[in-house]
Amino acid sequence: MNASFCLEKSIHAILYVANKLERKDFHKIFKVLYFADINHLSDYGRTITGDTYIAMNDGPVPSCIYDIFKALRGDGFFHTEAQRFSKYFEVCDWNFINPKMSAELKHLSSSDVEYLDASLGENANLSWNEIREKSHGYAWRETEKDTPISLKNMLLEKGNSDDYIEFVTEMDSLKKISALM
C-alpha cells in the first residue's frame, strides 16, 4: 500500500460518492474520485484519498481503492481482508458497488466534501464514454500505460506554477519518508 493512502478517508469518500451516484460502477466511482482528487491537489496541495492513480486504458484508476474493490469480488491484493471492507460495501455483477451505509463525514474535511460534490456535479451524469474521454487529459497522456501518474503531471494538467509543483512534490516526498520511519 502506498504511504500516502488514507484508508478511512477513502472508504468514506467512496461511500459519499457511491450513495449519490445513479450508476455505481467501478469506472464512474474511480473517475469522480480522480477529478475530486486532482482538483483538491491543485488547490490544497494534497489529494483527498492519498491514492496513487494508475494510467490504465480507460483512464486513471486509484490503485489501492481498486484493490479493495477486487478483494470484495474475490480477486484482489486485499483478498484476505475482504471481510473488513464488506461492512461498508459489496460488489454486485462484478463491477458495481452497493454501499451498505452512509459516509461518516467526520472522516472528510469540509474541502474534501466540497470537491467531491463538485466532481459529482460535473461528472455524475456523464456517459461511460464521456467520462472516459474527459479523464484522458495531460496527466494520463504523459504517463506510460499501467504505471503511476505523477503528482507533477496532475498539477501540470491543472496549470499550476513550477514553484507550486516543486513545493507539493517535495512535501509528498517528505510525507512518504516520514511514513517509513
Short mmCIF file of C-alpha atoms in Angstrom, two decimals:
data_model
loop_
_atom_site.label_atom_id
_atom_site.label_comp_id
_atom_site.label_asym_id
_atom_site.label_seq_id
_atom_site.Cartn_x
_atom_site.Cartn_y
_atom_site.Cartn_z
CA MET A 1 0.00 0.00 0.00
CA ASN A 2 1.34 3.45 -0.77
CA ALA A 3 2.45 5.58 2.18
CA SER A 4 0.09 8.47 1.35
CA PHE A 5 -3.06 6.36 1.06
CA CYS A 6 -5.72 7.29 3.63
CA LEU A 7 -7.80 4.14 4.14
CA GLU A 8 -10.57 5.51 6.38
CA LYS A 9 -10.90 8.72 4.40
CA SER A 10 -11.00 6.75 1.13
CA ILE A 11 -13.67 4.38 2.42
CA HIS A 12 -15.87 7.30 3.40
CA ALA A 13 -15.15 9.19 0.16
CA ILE A 14 -16.26 6.06 -1.75
CA LEU A 15 -19.40 5.81 0.39
CA TYR A 16 -20.11 9.50 -0.11
CA VAL A 17 -19.77 9.23 -3.88
CA ALA A 18 -21.48 5.84 -4.30
CA ASN A 19 -24.52 6.93 -2.30
CA LYS A 20 -25.01 9.90 -4.63
CA LEU A 21 -24.45 8.17 -7.97
CA GLU A 22 -27.14 6.52 -10.02
CA ARG A 23 -24.64 4.33 -11.91
CA LYS A 24 -22.33 2.91 -9.23
CA ASP A 25 -19.82 1.05 -11.37
CA PHE A 26 -16.09 0.98 -10.65
CA HIS A 27 -15.33 3.22 -13.65
CA LYS A 28 -17.69 6.03 -12.63
CA ILE A 29 -16.60 5.97 -8.98
CA PHE A 30 -12.91 5.99 -9.99
CA LYS A 31 -13.37 8.96 -12.29
CA VAL A 32 -15.44 11.02 -9.84
CA LEU A 33 -12.74 10.42 -7.22
CA TYR A 34 -9.98 11.25 -9.71
CA PHE A 35 -11.45 14.61 -10.64
CA ALA A 36 -12.08 15.46 -6.98
CA ASP A 37 -8.52 14.42 -6.12
CA ILE A 38 -6.79 16.28 -8.96
CA ASN A 39 -8.73 19.49 -8.26
CA HIS A 40 -8.13 19.24 -4.50
CA LEU A 41 -4.43 18.62 -5.15
CA SER A 42 -4.25 21.68 -7.36
CA ASP A 43 -5.91 23.94 -4.79
CA TYR A 44 -4.73 22.48 -1.47
CA GLY A 45 -1.55 20.54 -2.22
CA ARG A 46 -3.00 17.17 -1.27
CA THR A 47 -5.45 14.69 -2.70
CA ILE A 48 -8.48 13.54 -0.75
CA THR A 49 -7.75 9.81 -0.86
CA GLY A 50 -3.95 9.81 -0.94
CA ASP A 51 -4.20 7.03 -3.51
CA THR A 52 -1.86 6.58 -6.46
CA TYR A 53 -3.63 6.74 -9.82
CA ILE A 54 -2.55 4.29 -12.50
CA ALA A 55 -2.84 5.27 -16.18
CA MET A 56 -4.97 2.39 -17.40
CA ASN A 57 -6.58 2.04 -20.81
CA ASP A 58 -9.91 3.57 -19.75
CA GLY A 59 -8.36 6.37 -17.71
CA PRO A 60 -6.87 6.93 -14.25
CA VAL A 61 -7.60 4.21 -11.67
CA PRO A 62 -6.92 4.61 -7.92
CA SER A 63 -4.62 1.68 -7.16
CA CYS A 64 -5.50 0.87 -3.53
CA ILE A 65 -9.21 1.53 -3.97
CA TYR A 66 -9.25 -0.78 -6.99
CA ASP A 67 -7.50 -3.45 -4.90
CA ILE A 68 -10.20 -3.09 -2.23
CA PHE A 69 -12.96 -3.46 -4.82
CA LYS A 70 -11.26 -6.50 -6.34
CA ALA A 71 -10.90 -8.05 -2.88
CA LEU A 72 -14.63 -7.69 -2.36
CA ARG A 73 -15.25 -9.65 -5.52
CA GLY A 74 -12.60 -12.20 -4.54
CA ASP A 75 -9.63 -11.39 -6.77
CA GLY A 76 -7.60 -8.56 -5.26
CA PHE A 77 -4.47 -7.82 -3.27
CA PHE A 78 -6.53 -7.39 -0.09
CA HIS A 79 -8.46 -10.67 -0.63
CA THR A 80 -7.66 -11.81 2.91
CA GLU A 81 -9.20 -8.58 4.22
CA ALA A 82 -12.39 -8.63 2.15
CA GLN A 83 -14.44 -9.17 5.30
CA ARG A 84 -13.00 -5.94 6.71
CA PHE A 85 -14.41 -3.95 3.78
CA SER A 86 -17.65 -5.89 3.36
CA LYS A 87 -19.33 -3.95 6.17
CA TYR A 88 -19.04 -0.80 4.02
CA PHE A 89 -19.98 -2.03 0.55
CA GLU A 90 -20.35 -5.05 -1.68
CA VAL A 91 -19.60 -5.73 -5.32
CA CYS A 92 -22.54 -6.77 -7.47
CA ASP A 93 -22.37 -8.11 -11.03
CA TRP A 94 -18.54 -8.00 -10.96
CA ASN A 95 -18.27 -4.24 -11.50
CA PHE A 96 -20.88 -2.38 -9.42
CA ILE A 97 -20.63 -1.11 -5.85
CA ASN A 98 -23.54 -1.33 -3.45
CA PRO A 99 -22.87 0.93 -0.43
CA LYS A 100 -24.14 -0.58 2.83
CA MET A 101 -24.07 2.64 4.85
CA SER A 102 -23.73 6.37 4.56
CA ALA A 103 -20.37 8.09 4.74
CA GLU A 104 -19.32 9.32 8.16
CA LEU A 105 -18.46 12.93 7.41
CA LYS A 106 -16.12 13.16 10.40
CA HIS A 107 -13.58 11.35 8.20
CA LEU A 108 -13.77 14.02 5.47
CA SER A 109 -12.80 17.67 5.71
CA SER A 110 -15.17 20.37 4.51
CA SER A 111 -12.92 20.89 1.46
CA ASP A 112 -12.99 17.13 0.76
CA VAL A 113 -16.80 17.19 0.70
CA GLU A 114 -16.85 20.39 -1.38
CA TYR A 115 -14.59 18.83 -4.03
CA LEU A 116 -16.43 15.51 -4.03
CA ASP A 117 -19.69 17.42 -4.53
CA ALA A 118 -18.16 19.49 -7.34
CA SER A 119 -16.89 16.36 -9.08
CA LEU A 120 -20.27 14.69 -8.70
CA GLY A 121 -21.95 17.78 -10.15
CA GLU A 122 -19.62 17.80 -13.16
CA ASN A 123 -19.36 14.07 -13.79
CA ALA A 124 -22.27 12.09 -12.33
CA ASN A 125 -24.43 12.42 -15.43
CA LEU A 126 -21.68 11.83 -17.99
CA SER A 127 -21.87 8.63 -20.00
CA TRP A 128 -19.19 5.97 -19.69
CA ASN A 129 -17.54 7.22 -22.92
CA GLU A 130 -17.80 10.91 -21.96
CA ILE A 131 -16.12 10.49 -18.59
CA ARG A 132 -13.52 8.16 -20.13
CA GLU A 133 -12.58 10.79 -22.71
CA LYS A 134 -12.58 13.56 -20.11
CA SER A 135 -10.15 11.57 -17.93
CA HIS A 136 -7.67 11.23 -20.82
CA GLY A 137 -6.08 14.60 -20.06
CA TYR A 138 -2.45 15.66 -19.98
CA ALA A 139 -1.53 13.64 -16.87
CA TRP A 140 -2.93 10.42 -18.35
CA ARG A 141 -1.46 11.04 -21.83
CA GLU A 142 2.02 11.78 -20.44
CA THR A 143 2.14 8.57 -18.40
CA GLU A 144 3.17 5.18 -19.72
CA LYS A 145 0.15 2.88 -19.60
CA ASP A 146 -0.26 0.77 -16.45
CA THR A 147 2.17 2.94 -14.46
CA PRO A 148 1.54 5.57 -11.76
CA ILE A 149 0.51 9.07 -12.79
CA SER A 150 2.85 11.54 -11.10
CA LEU A 151 1.61 14.37 -8.92
CA LYS A 152 3.72 16.64 -11.12
CA ASN A 153 1.76 15.68 -14.24
CA MET A 154 -1.53 16.07 -12.40
CA LEU A 155 -0.50 19.56 -11.31
CA LEU A 156 0.75 20.44 -14.80
CA GLU A 157 -2.62 19.38 -16.19
CA LYS A 158 -4.28 21.86 -13.84
CA GLY A 159 -1.88 24.64 -14.88
CA ASN A 160 -0.09 25.07 -11.55
CA SER A 161 3.17 27.04 -11.40
CA ASP A 162 6.57 25.37 -11.34
CA ASP A 163 7.21 26.68 -7.79
CA TYR A 164 3.93 25.23 -6.52
CA ILE A 165 4.59 21.91 -8.25
CA GLU A 166 8.04 21.73 -6.65
CA PHE A 167 6.58 22.55 -3.22
CA VAL A 168 3.81 19.93 -3.45
CA THR A 169 6.08 17.18 -4.76
CA GLU A 170 8.69 17.90 -2.05
CA MET A 171 6.01 17.80 0.65
CA ASP A 172 4.73 14.49 -0.73
CA SER A 173 8.27 13.05 -0.70
CA LEU A 174 8.77 14.15 2.90
CA LYS A 175 5.44 12.60 3.87
CA LYS A 176 6.50 9.30 2.30
CA ILE A 177 9.89 9.39 4.04
CA SER A 178 8.31 10.10 7.43
CA ALA A 179 5.87 7.21 6.92
CA LEU A 180 8.83 4.86 6.56
CA MET A 181 10.37 5.93 9.87
#
